[in-house]
PDB file of C-alpha atoms in Angstrom:
ATOM      1  CA  MET A  12      17.206 218.392  -5.168  1.00  0.00           C
ATOM      2  CA  GLU A  13      19.576 215.563  -6.107  1.00  0.00           C
ATOM      3  CA  LEU A  14      22.824 215.746  -4.139  1.00  0.00           C
ATOM      4  CA  HIS A  15      26.127 214.438  -5.452  1.00  0.00           C
ATOM      5  CA  CYS A  16      27.191 212.097  -2.723  1.00  0.00           C
ATOM      6  CA  TRP A  17      28.279 208.569  -1.972  1.00  0.00           C
ATOM      7  CA  SER A  18      25.807 206.148  -3.516  1.00  0.00           C
ATOM      8  CA  ALA A  19      24.875 202.557  -2.783  1.00  0.00           C
ATOM      9  CA  GLU A  20      24.687 202.093  -6.554  1.00  0.00           C
ATOM     10  CA  THR A  21      28.491 202.008  -6.538  1.00  0.00           C
ATOM     11  CA  GLU A  22      28.372 198.752  -4.576  1.00  0.00           C
ATOM     12  CA  SER A  23      26.664 195.591  -5.789  1.00  0.00           C
ATOM     13  CA  MET A  24      23.981 194.051  -3.612  1.00  0.00           C
ATOM     14  CA  THR A  25      25.278 190.504  -3.319  1.00  0.00           C
ATOM     15  CA  THR A  26      23.605 187.345  -2.114  1.00  0.00           C
ATOM     16  CA  THR A  27      25.650 187.642   1.087  1.00  0.00           C
ATOM     17  CA  ALA A  28      24.349 191.191   1.669  1.00  0.00           C
ATOM     18  CA  PRO A  29      21.158 191.471  -0.394  1.00  0.00           C
ATOM     19  CA  PHE A  30      20.282 194.963   0.835  1.00  0.00           C
ATOM     20  CA  GLY A  31      23.838 196.233   1.254  1.00  0.00           C
ATOM     21  CA  ARG A  32      26.011 196.125   4.362  1.00  0.00           C
ATOM     22  CA  ALA A  33      25.303 199.383   6.214  1.00  0.00           C
ATOM     23  CA  LEU A  34      21.571 199.745   6.850  1.00  0.00           C
ATOM     24  CA  CYS A  35      19.861 202.298   9.062  1.00  0.00           C
ATOM     25  CA  ALA A  36      16.738 201.487  11.060  1.00  0.00           C
ATOM     26  CA  MET A  37      15.352 204.928  10.286  1.00  0.00           C
ATOM     27  CA  ILE A  38      13.173 206.884  12.663  1.00  0.00           C
ATOM     28  CA  THR A  39       9.822 208.123  11.394  1.00  0.00           C
ATOM     29  CA  PRO A  40       9.856 211.931  11.504  1.00  0.00           C
ATOM     30  CA  PHE A  41       6.787 213.606  12.936  1.00  0.00           C
ATOM     31  CA  THR A  42       5.796 217.242  13.180  1.00  0.00           C
ATOM     32  CA  GLU A  43       5.659 218.862  16.590  1.00  0.00           C
ATOM     33  CA  GLU A  44       1.910 218.175  16.497  1.00  0.00           C
ATOM     34  CA  GLY A  45       2.602 214.466  15.956  1.00  0.00           C
ATOM     35  CA  ALA A  46       1.623 214.192  12.277  1.00  0.00           C
ATOM     36  CA  LEU A  47       3.696 212.230   9.777  1.00  0.00           C
ATOM     37  CA  ASP A  48       6.407 214.474   8.291  1.00  0.00           C
ATOM     38  CA  LEU A  49       6.991 213.123   4.777  1.00  0.00           C
ATOM     39  CA  ASP A  50       9.161 216.055   3.718  1.00  0.00           C
ATOM     40  CA  GLY A  51      11.325 215.478   6.775  1.00  0.00           C
ATOM     41  CA  ALA A  52      11.505 211.762   6.007  1.00  0.00           C
ATOM     42  CA  GLN A  53      12.772 212.516   2.520  1.00  0.00           C
ATOM     43  CA  ARG A  54      15.399 214.950   3.779  1.00  0.00           C
ATOM     44  CA  LEU A  55      16.587 212.543   6.460  1.00  0.00           C
ATOM     45  CA  ALA A  56      16.696 209.616   4.023  1.00  0.00           C
ATOM     46  CA  ASP A  57      18.801 211.629   1.583  1.00  0.00           C
ATOM     47  CA  HIS A  58      21.125 212.719   4.394  1.00  0.00           C
ATOM     48  CA  LEU A  59      21.659 209.126   5.561  1.00  0.00           C
ATOM     49  CA  VAL A  60      22.337 207.757   2.089  1.00  0.00           C
ATOM     50  CA  CYS A  61      24.764 210.592   1.355  1.00  0.00           C
ATOM     51  CA  ARG A  62      26.678 209.623   4.487  1.00  0.00           C
ATOM     52  CA  GLY A  63      27.141 205.971   3.732  1.00  0.00           C
ATOM     53  CA  CYS A  64      23.928 204.033   4.298  1.00  0.00           C
ATOM     54  CA  ASP A  65      23.374 201.283   1.721  1.00  0.00           C
ATOM     55  CA  GLY A  66      19.783 200.850   2.784  1.00  0.00           C
ATOM     56  CA  LEU A  67      17.006 202.217   4.958  1.00  0.00           C
ATOM     57  CA  VAL A  68      14.675 200.068   7.046  1.00  0.00           C
ATOM     58  CA  LEU A  69      11.383 201.842   7.645  1.00  0.00           C
ATOM     59  CA  SER A  70       8.601 201.231  10.174  1.00  0.00           C
ATOM     60  CA  GLY A  71      10.606 198.973  12.436  1.00  0.00           C
ATOM     61  CA  THR A  72      10.945 199.297  16.197  1.00  0.00           C
ATOM     62  CA  THR A  73      12.915 202.528  15.810  1.00  0.00           C
ATOM     63  CA  GLY A  74      10.334 203.766  13.296  1.00  0.00           C
ATOM     64  CA  GLU A  75       7.526 203.559  15.897  1.00  0.00           C
ATOM     65  CA  SER A  76       5.552 201.084  13.799  1.00  0.00           C
ATOM     66  CA  PRO A  77       3.047 200.272  16.584  1.00  0.00           C
ATOM     67  CA  THR A  78       1.756 203.852  16.493  1.00  0.00           C
ATOM     68  CA  THR A  79       1.674 204.538  12.743  1.00  0.00           C
ATOM     69  CA  THR A  80      -1.309 203.658  10.556  1.00  0.00           C
ATOM     70  CA  ASP A  81      -1.240 201.386   7.518  1.00  0.00           C
ATOM     71  CA  ALA A  82      -1.707 204.419   5.269  1.00  0.00           C
ATOM     72  CA  GLU A  83       1.180 206.235   6.954  1.00  0.00           C
ATOM     73  CA  LYS A  84       3.448 203.214   6.502  1.00  0.00           C
ATOM     74  CA  ALA A  85       2.715 203.045   2.774  1.00  0.00           C
ATOM     75  CA  ALA A  86       3.117 206.796   2.336  1.00  0.00           C
ATOM     76  CA  LEU A  87       6.476 206.651   4.122  1.00  0.00           C
ATOM     77  CA  VAL A  88       7.779 203.970   1.750  1.00  0.00           C
ATOM     78  CA  GLU A  89       6.630 205.950  -1.285  1.00  0.00           C
ATOM     79  CA  ALA A  90       8.231 209.161  -0.040  1.00  0.00           C
ATOM     80  CA  VAL A  91      11.565 207.583   0.857  1.00  0.00           C
ATOM     81  CA  ARG A  92      11.669 205.627  -2.405  1.00  0.00           C
ATOM     82  CA  GLU A  93      11.176 208.897  -4.269  1.00  0.00           C
ATOM     83  CA  ALA A  94      13.933 210.572  -2.249  1.00  0.00           C
ATOM     84  CA  VAL A  95      16.639 207.929  -2.639  1.00  0.00           C
ATOM     85  CA  GLY A  96      15.690 206.419  -5.991  1.00  0.00           C
ATOM     86  CA  GLY A  97      18.047 203.566  -6.757  1.00  0.00           C
ATOM     87  CA  ARG A  98      20.836 204.875  -4.524  1.00  0.00           C
ATOM     88  CA  ALA A  99      19.816 202.690  -1.594  1.00  0.00           C
ATOM     89  CA  SER A 100      17.595 199.753  -0.769  1.00  0.00           C
ATOM     90  CA  VAL A 101      14.304 200.386   1.034  1.00  0.00           C
ATOM     91  CA  VAL A 102      13.024 197.688   3.394  1.00  0.00           C
ATOM     92  CA  ALA A 103       9.576 198.101   4.936  1.00  0.00           C
ATOM     93  CA  GLY A 104       8.653 196.829   8.366  1.00  0.00           C
ATOM     94  CA  VAL A 105       5.346 194.970   8.045  1.00  0.00           C
ATOM     95  CA  GLY A 106       5.315 192.641  11.041  1.00  0.00           C
ATOM     96  CA  THR A 107       2.339 192.542  13.385  1.00  0.00           C
ATOM     97  CA  PHE A 108       0.783 190.017  15.780  1.00  0.00           C
ATOM     98  CA  ASP A 109      -1.820 189.156  13.110  1.00  0.00           C
ATOM     99  CA  THR A 110      -0.833 187.068  10.079  1.00  0.00           C
ATOM    100  CA  ARG A 111      -3.619 188.446   7.883  1.00  0.00           C
ATOM    101  CA  HIS A 112      -2.709 192.036   8.720  1.00  0.00           C
ATOM    102  CA  THR A 113       0.981 191.350   8.094  1.00  0.00           C
ATOM    103  CA  VAL A 114       0.136 189.888   4.666  1.00  0.00           C
ATOM    104  CA  GLU A 115      -1.839 193.027   3.812  1.00  0.00           C
ATOM    105  CA  LEU A 116       1.034 195.280   4.861  1.00  0.00           C
ATOM    106  CA  ALA A 117       3.528 193.235   2.823  1.00  0.00           C
ATOM    107  CA  ARG A 118       1.414 193.634  -0.306  1.00  0.00           C
ATOM    108  CA  GLU A 119       1.013 197.361   0.304  1.00  0.00           C
ATOM    109  CA  ALA A 120       4.773 197.735   0.804  1.00  0.00           C
ATOM    110  CA  GLU A 121       5.363 196.043  -2.526  1.00  0.00           C
ATOM    111  CA  LYS A 122       2.945 198.427  -4.260  1.00  0.00           C
ATOM    112  CA  ALA A 123       4.631 201.395  -2.567  1.00  0.00           C
ATOM    113  CA  GLY A 124       8.044 200.490  -3.974  1.00  0.00           C
ATOM    114  CA  ALA A 125       9.855 198.623  -1.206  1.00  0.00           C
ATOM    115  CA  ASP A 126      12.759 196.299  -2.063  1.00  0.00           C
ATOM    116  CA  GLY A 127      12.046 193.944   0.823  1.00  0.00           C
ATOM    117  CA  VAL A 128      10.024 193.501   4.000  1.00  0.00           C
ATOM    118  CA  LEU A 129      11.066 193.141   7.631  1.00  0.00           C
ATOM    119  CA  VAL A 130       8.801 190.708   9.483  1.00  0.00           C
ATOM    120  CA  VAL A 131       8.994 190.526  13.267  1.00  0.00           C
ATOM    121  CA  SER A 132       7.791 187.524  15.253  1.00  0.00           C
ATOM    122  CA  PRO A 133       4.131 187.917  16.250  1.00  0.00           C
ATOM    123  CA  TYR A 134       4.200 189.533  19.659  1.00  0.00           C
ATOM    124  CA  TYR A 135       2.081 189.060  22.765  1.00  0.00           C
ATOM    125  CA  SER A 136       0.406 185.814  21.652  1.00  0.00           C
ATOM    126  CA  LYS A 137       3.670 183.813  21.907  1.00  0.00           C
ATOM    127  CA  PRO A 138       2.959 181.217  19.170  1.00  0.00           C
ATOM    128  CA  PRO A 139       4.809 177.865  19.236  1.00  0.00           C
ATOM    129  CA  GLN A 140       7.578 177.309  16.694  1.00  0.00           C
ATOM    130  CA  ASP A 141       5.457 175.448  14.126  1.00  0.00           C
ATOM    131  CA  ALA A 142       2.888 178.270  14.137  1.00  0.00           C
ATOM    132  CA  LEU A 143       5.679 180.821  13.949  1.00  0.00           C
ATOM    133  CA  GLU A 144       7.150 179.057  10.931  1.00  0.00           C
ATOM    134  CA  GLU A 145       3.769 178.965   9.196  1.00  0.00           C
ATOM    135  CA  HIS A 146       3.310 182.692   9.862  1.00  0.00           C
ATOM    136  CA  PHE A 147       6.588 183.588   8.156  1.00  0.00           C
ATOM    137  CA  ARG A 148       5.955 181.259   5.213  1.00  0.00           C
ATOM    138  CA  THR A 149       2.490 182.719   4.684  1.00  0.00           C
ATOM    139  CA  VAL A 150       3.879 186.255   4.600  1.00  0.00           C
ATOM    140  CA  ALA A 151       6.723 185.235   2.271  1.00  0.00           C
ATOM    141  CA  ASP A 152       4.207 183.639  -0.099  1.00  0.00           C
ATOM    142  CA  ALA A 153       1.996 186.726  -0.134  1.00  0.00           C
ATOM    143  CA  SER A 154       4.200 189.043  -2.203  1.00  0.00           C
ATOM    144  CA  GLY A 155       7.180 188.936  -4.516  1.00  0.00           C
ATOM    145  CA  LEU A 156       9.448 190.751  -2.047  1.00  0.00           C
ATOM    146  CA  PRO A 157      12.375 189.163  -0.195  1.00  0.00           C
ATOM    147  CA  VAL A 158      11.833 188.774   3.547  1.00  0.00           C
ATOM    148  CA  VAL A 159      14.042 189.715   6.478  1.00  0.00           C
ATOM    149  CA  LEU A 160      13.138 187.771   9.626  1.00  0.00           C
ATOM    150  CA  TYR A 161      13.306 189.998  12.710  1.00  0.00           C
ATOM    151  CA  ASP A 162      14.309 188.069  15.836  1.00  0.00           C
ATOM    152  CA  ILE A 163      13.899 190.292  18.893  1.00  0.00           C
ATOM    153  CA  PRO A 164      12.540 188.118  21.725  1.00  0.00           C
ATOM    154  CA  GLY A 165      13.051 190.820  24.346  1.00  0.00           C
ATOM    155  CA  ARG A 166      10.164 192.720  22.759  1.00  0.00           C
ATOM    156  CA  THR A 167       8.045 189.958  21.226  1.00  0.00           C
ATOM    157  CA  GLY A 168       8.323 187.303  23.922  1.00  0.00           C
ATOM    158  CA  THR A 169       9.127 184.621  21.315  1.00  0.00           C
ATOM    159  CA  ARG A 170      12.464 183.444  19.927  1.00  0.00           C
ATOM    160  CA  ILE A 171      12.842 182.267  16.366  1.00  0.00           C
ATOM    161  CA  GLU A 172      14.729 179.111  17.286  1.00  0.00           C
ATOM    162  CA  SER A 173      17.786 178.098  15.263  1.00  0.00           C
ATOM    163  CA  ASP A 174      16.136 175.017  13.810  1.00  0.00           C
ATOM    164  CA  THR A 175      13.147 177.116  12.737  1.00  0.00           C
ATOM    165  CA  MET A 176      15.505 179.586  11.047  1.00  0.00           C
ATOM    166  CA  ILE A 177      17.234 176.744   9.229  1.00  0.00           C
ATOM    167  CA  ARG A 178      13.940 175.401   7.894  1.00  0.00           C
ATOM    168  CA  LEU A 179      12.750 178.869   6.888  1.00  0.00           C
ATOM    169  CA  ALA A 180      15.981 179.432   4.961  1.00  0.00           C
ATOM    170  CA  GLU A 181      14.724 176.874   2.436  1.00  0.00           C
ATOM    171  CA  HIS A 182      12.030 179.343   1.313  1.00  0.00           C
ATOM    172  CA  PRO A 183      13.269 181.180  -1.793  1.00  0.00           C
ATOM    173  CA  ARG A 184      12.089 184.600  -0.573  1.00  0.00           C
ATOM    174  CA  ILE A 185      13.305 184.363   3.025  1.00  0.00           C
ATOM    175  CA  VAL A 186      16.797 185.767   2.559  1.00  0.00           C
ATOM    176  CA  ALA A 187      17.959 187.535   5.719  1.00  0.00           C
ATOM    177  CA  VAL A 188      17.737 187.972   9.484  1.00  0.00           C
ATOM    178  CA  LYS A 189      17.856 191.037  11.694  1.00  0.00           C
ATOM    179  CA  ASP A 190      19.367 189.534  14.831  1.00  0.00           C
ATOM    180  CA  CYS A 191      18.479 191.049  18.197  1.00  0.00           C
ATOM    181  CA  SER A 192      18.494 187.715  20.020  1.00  0.00           C
ATOM    182  CA  TYR A 193      21.707 188.310  21.993  1.00  0.00           C
ATOM    183  CA  ASP A 194      22.533 184.654  21.263  1.00  0.00           C
ATOM    184  CA  PHE A 195      25.814 184.740  19.370  1.00  0.00           C
ATOM    185  CA  LEU A 196      26.207 180.980  19.274  1.00  0.00           C
ATOM    186  CA  ALA A 197      22.745 180.502  17.726  1.00  0.00           C
ATOM    187  CA  ALA A 198      23.563 183.100  15.082  1.00  0.00           C
ATOM    188  CA  GLN A 199      26.765 181.281  14.162  1.00  0.00           C
ATOM    189  CA  LYS A 200      24.895 177.966  14.012  1.00  0.00           C
ATOM    190  CA  VAL A 201      22.464 179.367  11.454  1.00  0.00           C
ATOM    191  CA  LEU A 202      25.248 181.107   9.530  1.00  0.00           C
ATOM    192  CA  SER A 203      27.131 177.829   9.247  1.00  0.00           C
ATOM    193  CA  ARG A 204      24.134 175.892   7.925  1.00  0.00           C
ATOM    194  CA  THR A 205      22.262 178.335   5.684  1.00  0.00           C
ATOM    195  CA  GLU A 206      22.764 181.104   3.143  1.00  0.00           C
ATOM    196  CA  LEU A 207      20.746 183.590   5.210  1.00  0.00           C
ATOM    197  CA  ALA A 208      22.259 187.070   5.363  1.00  0.00           C
ATOM    198  CA  TYR A 209      22.667 187.921   9.049  1.00  0.00           C
ATOM    199  CA  TYR A 210      22.403 191.585   9.998  1.00  0.00           C
ATOM    200  CA  ALA A 211      23.320 192.743  13.500  1.00  0.00           C
ATOM    201  CA  GLY A 212      20.340 194.477  15.043  1.00  0.00           C
ATOM    202  CA  CYS A 213      22.198 195.462  18.217  1.00  0.00           C
ATOM    203  CA  ASP A 214      24.892 198.054  17.547  1.00  0.00           C
ATOM    204  CA  GLU A 215      27.330 196.586  20.041  1.00  0.00           C
ATOM    205  CA  HIS A 216      27.430 193.459  17.845  1.00  0.00           C
ATOM    206  CA  ASN A 217      28.010 195.199  14.510  1.00  0.00           C
ATOM    207  CA  LEU A 218      31.665 194.253  14.139  1.00  0.00           C
ATOM    208  CA  ALA A 219      31.537 190.935  15.993  1.00  0.00           C
ATOM    209  CA  LEU A 220      28.791 189.483  13.807  1.00  0.00           C
ATOM    210  CA  TYR A 221      30.374 190.851  10.641  1.00  0.00           C
ATOM    211  CA  ALA A 222      33.684 189.225  11.564  1.00  0.00           C
ATOM    212  CA  VAL A 223      32.131 185.738  11.661  1.00  0.00           C
ATOM    213  CA  GLY A 224      30.327 186.082   8.355  1.00  0.00           C
ATOM    214  CA  GLY A 225      27.445 188.436   9.001  1.00  0.00           C
ATOM    215  CA  ALA A 226      26.113 190.650   6.222  1.00  0.00           C
ATOM    216  CA  GLY A 227      26.389 193.936   8.104  1.00  0.00           C
ATOM    217  CA  TYR A 228      24.028 195.810  10.391  1.00  0.00           C
ATOM    218  CA  ILE A 229      20.564 197.320  10.650  1.00  0.00           C
ATOM    219  CA  SER A 230      21.402 200.096  13.062  1.00  0.00           C
ATOM    220  CA  THR A 231      19.452 202.587  15.143  1.00  0.00           C
ATOM    221  CA  VAL A 232      22.609 204.522  16.022  1.00  0.00           C
ATOM    222  CA  ALA A 233      23.282 205.005  12.292  1.00  0.00           C
ATOM    223  CA  ASN A 234      20.544 207.651  12.316  1.00  0.00           C
ATOM    224  CA  VAL A 235      23.024 210.003  13.989  1.00  0.00           C
ATOM    225  CA  VAL A 236      26.498 208.672  13.069  1.00  0.00           C
ATOM    226  CA  PRO A 237      26.101 206.828   9.754  1.00  0.00           C
ATOM    227  CA  SER A 238      29.622 207.567   8.506  1.00  0.00           C
ATOM    228  CA  GLU A 239      31.301 206.537  11.746  1.00  0.00           C
ATOM    229  CA  LEU A 240      29.542 203.159  11.856  1.00  0.00           C
ATOM    230  CA  ARG A 241      30.173 202.449   8.188  1.00  0.00           C
ATOM    231  CA  ALA A 242      33.878 203.137   8.749  1.00  0.00           C
ATOM    232  CA  VAL A 243      34.002 200.126  11.092  1.00  0.00           C
ATOM    233  CA  LEU A 244      32.934 197.756   8.311  1.00  0.00           C
ATOM    234  CA  ASP A 245      35.034 199.503   5.679  1.00  0.00           C
ATOM    235  CA  ALA A 246      38.180 199.134   7.772  1.00  0.00           C
ATOM    236  CA  PHE A 247      37.458 195.458   8.350  1.00  0.00           C
ATOM    237  CA  GLU A 248      36.874 194.912   4.616  1.00  0.00           C
ATOM    238  CA  ALA A 249      40.196 196.607   3.889  1.00  0.00           C
ATOM    239  CA  GLY A 250      41.980 194.188   6.224  1.00  0.00           C
ATOM    240  CA  ASP A 251      42.616 196.815   8.910  1.00  0.00           C
ATOM    241  CA  THR A 252      41.135 194.726  11.698  1.00  0.00           C
ATOM    242  CA  SER A 253      42.836 196.603  14.520  1.00  0.00           C
ATOM    243  CA  VAL A 254      41.568 199.912  13.124  1.00  0.00           C
ATOM    244  CA  SER A 255      38.101 198.423  12.761  1.00  0.00           C
ATOM    245  CA  ALA A 256      38.117 197.290  16.390  1.00  0.00           C
ATOM    246  CA  ARG A 257      39.302 200.701  17.543  1.00  0.00           C
ATOM    247  CA  LEU A 258      36.539 202.451  15.610  1.00  0.00           C
ATOM    248  CA  GLN A 259      33.913 200.130  17.108  1.00  0.00           C
ATOM    249  CA  GLN A 260      35.288 200.834  20.572  1.00  0.00           C
ATOM    250  CA  ARG A 261      35.179 204.579  19.961  1.00  0.00           C
ATOM    251  CA  ALA A 262      31.491 204.304  19.146  1.00  0.00           C
ATOM    252  CA  THR A 263      30.689 202.235  22.243  1.00  0.00           C
ATOM    253  CA  PRO A 264      29.977 205.110  24.697  1.00  0.00           C
ATOM    254  CA  LEU A 265      27.393 206.615  22.336  1.00  0.00           C
ATOM    255  CA  ILE A 266      25.904 203.201  21.569  1.00  0.00           C
ATOM    256  CA  GLU A 267      25.559 202.515  25.288  1.00  0.00           C
ATOM    257  CA  LEU A 268      23.874 205.836  26.011  1.00  0.00           C
ATOM    258  CA  MET A 269      21.501 205.555  23.074  1.00  0.00           C
ATOM    259  CA  MET A 270      20.537 201.915  23.480  1.00  0.00           C
ATOM    260  CA  SER A 271      21.157 200.841  27.084  1.00  0.00           C
ATOM    261  CA  ALA A 272      20.448 203.848  29.266  1.00  0.00           C
ATOM    262  CA  GLY A 273      16.857 203.034  30.164  1.00  0.00           C
ATOM    263  CA  LEU A 274      15.132 204.740  27.228  1.00  0.00           C
ATOM    264  CA  PRO A 275      14.029 203.260  23.899  1.00  0.00           C
ATOM    265  CA  GLY A 276      16.417 203.956  21.044  1.00  0.00           C
ATOM    266  CA  THR A 277      13.675 205.882  19.255  1.00  0.00           C
ATOM    267  CA  VAL A 278      13.582 208.427  22.065  1.00  0.00           C
ATOM    268  CA  THR A 279      17.339 208.956  22.280  1.00  0.00           C
ATOM    269  CA  THR A 280      17.721 209.046  18.502  1.00  0.00           C
ATOM    270  CA  LYS A 281      15.039 211.664  18.005  1.00  0.00           C
ATOM    271  CA  ALA A 282      16.495 213.730  20.845  1.00  0.00           C
ATOM    272  CA  LEU A 283      19.897 213.818  19.146  1.00  0.00           C
ATOM    273  CA  LEU A 284      18.543 214.417  15.651  1.00  0.00           C
ATOM    274  CA  ASN A 285      16.522 217.372  16.899  1.00  0.00           C
ATOM    275  CA  GLU A 286      19.644 218.821  18.530  1.00  0.00           C
ATOM    276  CA  LEU A 287      21.538 218.385  15.252  1.00  0.00           C
ATOM    277  CA  GLY A 288      18.864 220.174  13.261  1.00  0.00           C
ATOM    278  CA  LEU A 289      17.823 217.065  11.347  1.00  0.00           C
ATOM    279  CA  PRO A 290      14.197 215.970  10.824  1.00  0.00           C
ATOM    280  CA  ALA A 291      12.826 213.981  13.738  1.00  0.00           C
ATOM    281  CA  GLY A 292      10.199 215.811  15.736  1.00  0.00           C
ATOM    282  CA  THR A 293       8.348 214.356  18.655  1.00  0.00           C
ATOM    283  CA  VAL A 294       7.618 210.741  19.613  1.00  0.00           C
ATOM    284  CA  ARG A 295       4.107 209.378  19.777  1.00  0.00           C
ATOM    285  CA  SER A 296       2.459 208.340  23.026  1.00  0.00           C
ATOM    286  CA  PRO A 297       3.029 206.215  25.049  1.00  0.00           C
ATOM    287  CA  LEU A 298       6.658 207.243  24.435  1.00  0.00           C
ATOM    288  CA  ARG A 299       7.799 210.576  25.849  1.00  0.00           C
ATOM    289  CA  PRO A 300      10.687 212.844  24.808  1.00  0.00           C
ATOM    290  CA  ALA A 301      14.007 212.607  26.610  1.00  0.00           C
ATOM    291  CA  ARG A 302      14.672 215.014  29.467  1.00  0.00           C
ATOM    292  CA  ARG A 303      17.178 217.825  29.069  1.00  0.00           C
ATOM    293  CA  GLU A 304      19.889 216.193  31.184  1.00  0.00           C
ATOM    294  CA  THR A 305      19.632 213.050  29.068  1.00  0.00           C
ATOM    295  CA  VAL A 306      19.891 215.087  25.871  1.00  0.00           C
ATOM    296  CA  ASP A 307      22.984 216.884  27.183  1.00  0.00           C
ATOM    297  CA  GLY A 308      24.683 213.560  27.929  1.00  0.00           C
ATOM    298  CA  LEU A 309      23.838 212.205  24.488  1.00  0.00           C
ATOM    299  CA  LEU A 310      25.113 215.343  22.808  1.00  0.00           C
ATOM    300  CA  ALA A 311      28.406 215.207  24.728  1.00  0.00           C
ATOM    301  CA  ALA A 312      28.979 211.567  23.684  1.00  0.00           C
ATOM    302  CA  TYR A 313      28.090 212.408  20.072  1.00  0.00           C
ATOM    303  CA  GLU A 314      30.491 215.361  19.976  1.00  0.00           C
ATOM    304  CA  LYS A 315      33.301 213.277  21.435  1.00  0.00           C
ATOM    305  CA  LEU A 316      32.811 210.547  18.811  1.00  0.00           C
ATOM    306  CA  THR A 317      32.600 212.934  15.876  1.00  0.00           C
ATOM    307  CA  ALA A 318      35.391 215.282  16.989  1.00  0.00           C
ATOM    308  CA  GLY A 319      37.876 213.360  14.812  1.00  0.00           C
TER     309      GLY A 319
END
């Protein structure tokens, strides 16, 4: 059923924010038995877009990409594309530690209807910068989709160095970065020397990066409070910088609990979504669901933020 709600079609996707400003790193809903829940994915995608998300990033870290199959990834893109139509951008996570496999996933994402691909640095093998650059160029050459570089060295073990980013920006299909480097100076260096769209990948940096020229955010926390996070950017755009700062500060306790309390964001997000009656389901092993006391703390922080 098509809902009448806020639509990303009302905002142009500019070169400074090619996928929109407010993007959600969407969880992958599973059934209680652990199977892919495509109906749930469609309902959640519609819910998020109706509450202010310009785009949805699928099969990233939050989407449990290491434990979903290639077929599941493609089916997820197809289902979400069907659910949101042209109301929001759909970016597919395709990054792996294997260049050939990543190329295959990028091509499958294109066939499934994605608007772009998110490509993380190859993990575990820790390639040097020249090999890293070649990996990204090979993936960008493999399909017609624009590429978002995903810099998250805390998980991959390898930084995408600033100079590498600057060289990669010359590729016509490498258009954006999801920044989880926790290196604000490096981000500003690349912003000042390229046209890459920089998206905050750590929710505590959403406003700070946007204020120095970032494109917006790709947020895990947006799974549960999409409207509240979008309001931060909207207030800043309207020139209400003090209001924007206050809204970011109000969200900080929930951000901290969801992202910095010793559990992966996937676990805390699914715990909250399940409490709110939204599609999420279980997590796949080796992850485990949050304990009841953790869920109660998350729910209290959520209720405080959304109380108005």
